């Protein structure tokens, strides 16, 4: 499956070390291939399961699965709740 990135993801990646960016990319490729077994994926909100988070070390990838995997943000654990609040209408 294709992976699509929001513009904000490019900005998010600037603060992530290269080794961690590579690990995040590897996890996203596994997700795109349907290899979910060893991935730490949880819905962001129990009431709204459209968006999920993929944990890679201390970073979280906020995404949803439609025809493609749509990645909205890649944030540190400390930034996760703030990023989620900004996504809600």
Short mmCIF file of C-alpha atoms in Angstrom, two decimals:
data_model
loop_
_atom_site.label_atom_id
_atom_site.label_comp_id
_atom_site.label_asym_id
_atom_site.label_seq_id
_atom_site.Cartn_x
_atom_site.Cartn_y
_atom_site.Cartn_z
CA UNK A 1 0.00 0.00 0.00
CA UNK A 2 1.11 3.57 -0.68
CA UNK A 3 2.25 5.90 2.13
CA UNK A 4 1.28 9.57 1.88
CA UNK A 5 2.81 12.26 4.09
CA UNK A 6 1.25 15.55 5.17
CA UNK A 7 3.44 18.62 4.71
CA UNK A 8 3.89 18.90 8.47
CA UNK A 9 5.78 15.58 8.53
CA UNK A 10 8.70 17.13 6.65
CA UNK A 11 8.95 19.79 9.37
CA UNK A 12 8.61 17.18 12.10
CA UNK A 13 11.51 15.15 10.68
CA UNK A 14 13.99 18.00 11.03
CA UNK A 15 14.19 17.46 14.78
CA UNK A 16 14.48 13.65 14.61
CA UNK A 17 17.95 12.02 14.52
CA UNK A 18 18.78 10.27 11.23
CA UNK A 19 18.99 6.79 12.78
CA UNK A 20 15.52 7.19 14.28
CA UNK A 21 14.11 8.52 10.96
CA UNK A 22 15.38 5.37 9.27
CA UNK A 23 13.77 3.19 11.93
CA UNK A 24 10.47 5.07 11.52
CA UNK A 25 10.64 4.58 7.74
CA UNK A 26 11.27 0.85 8.26
CA UNK A 27 8.22 0.56 10.53
CA UNK A 28 6.07 2.41 8.00
CA UNK A 29 7.21 0.07 5.21
CA UNK A 30 6.21 -2.91 7.37
CA UNK A 31 2.82 -1.32 8.00
CA UNK A 32 2.36 -0.71 4.26
CA UNK A 33 3.12 -4.40 3.59
CA UNK A 34 0.56 -5.44 6.22
CA UNK A 35 3.21 -6.75 8.64
CA UNK A 36 1.57 -5.46 11.84
CA UNK A 37 2.54 -8.29 14.23
CA UNK A 38 5.56 -6.63 15.87
CA UNK A 39 4.40 -3.02 15.53
CA UNK A 40 3.15 -1.02 18.51
CA UNK A 41 -0.09 0.42 17.09
CA UNK A 42 -2.97 1.84 19.13
CA UNK A 43 -6.03 3.94 18.27
CA UNK A 44 -5.53 7.54 19.34
CA UNK A 45 -9.01 7.79 20.79
CA UNK A 46 -11.28 4.98 21.96
CA UNK A 47 -14.31 6.80 20.55
CA UNK A 48 -12.76 7.77 17.22
CA UNK A 49 -10.69 4.95 15.81
CA UNK A 50 -10.01 6.69 12.49
CA UNK A 51 -6.56 7.88 13.63
CA UNK A 52 -3.93 5.63 15.18
CA UNK A 53 -0.43 6.03 16.50
CA UNK A 54 2.58 3.87 15.72
CA UNK A 55 5.23 4.01 18.44
CA UNK A 56 8.87 3.83 17.35
CA UNK A 57 11.07 4.31 20.39
CA UNK A 58 10.15 7.66 21.93
CA UNK A 59 8.49 8.87 18.70
CA UNK A 60 4.91 8.45 17.58
CA UNK A 61 3.63 8.39 14.01
CA UNK A 62 0.04 9.63 13.78
CA UNK A 63 -1.67 8.02 10.80
CA UNK A 64 -4.89 6.67 9.38
CA UNK A 65 -5.49 3.86 6.95
CA UNK A 66 -7.65 4.47 3.94
CA UNK A 67 -6.75 3.50 0.39
CA UNK A 68 -3.29 4.69 1.37
CA UNK A 69 -1.59 5.09 4.73
CA UNK A 70 -1.90 8.80 5.50
CA UNK A 71 0.77 10.07 7.90
CA UNK A 72 -0.23 13.33 9.58
CA UNK A 73 2.57 13.84 12.13
CA UNK A 74 5.72 12.31 13.59
CA UNK A 75 6.21 13.62 17.11
CA UNK A 76 8.01 12.83 20.35
CA UNK A 77 6.12 11.33 23.24
CA UNK A 78 6.07 14.73 24.94
CA UNK A 79 4.43 16.36 21.90
CA UNK A 80 1.83 13.63 21.25
CA UNK A 81 -1.13 15.01 23.21
CA UNK A 82 -0.65 18.52 21.86
CA UNK A 83 -0.48 17.18 18.29
CA UNK A 84 -3.68 15.18 18.83
CA UNK A 85 -5.52 18.22 20.24
CA UNK A 86 -4.54 20.27 17.18
CA UNK A 87 -5.95 17.61 14.85
CA UNK A 88 -9.41 17.61 16.43
CA UNK A 89 -12.02 19.98 14.97
#
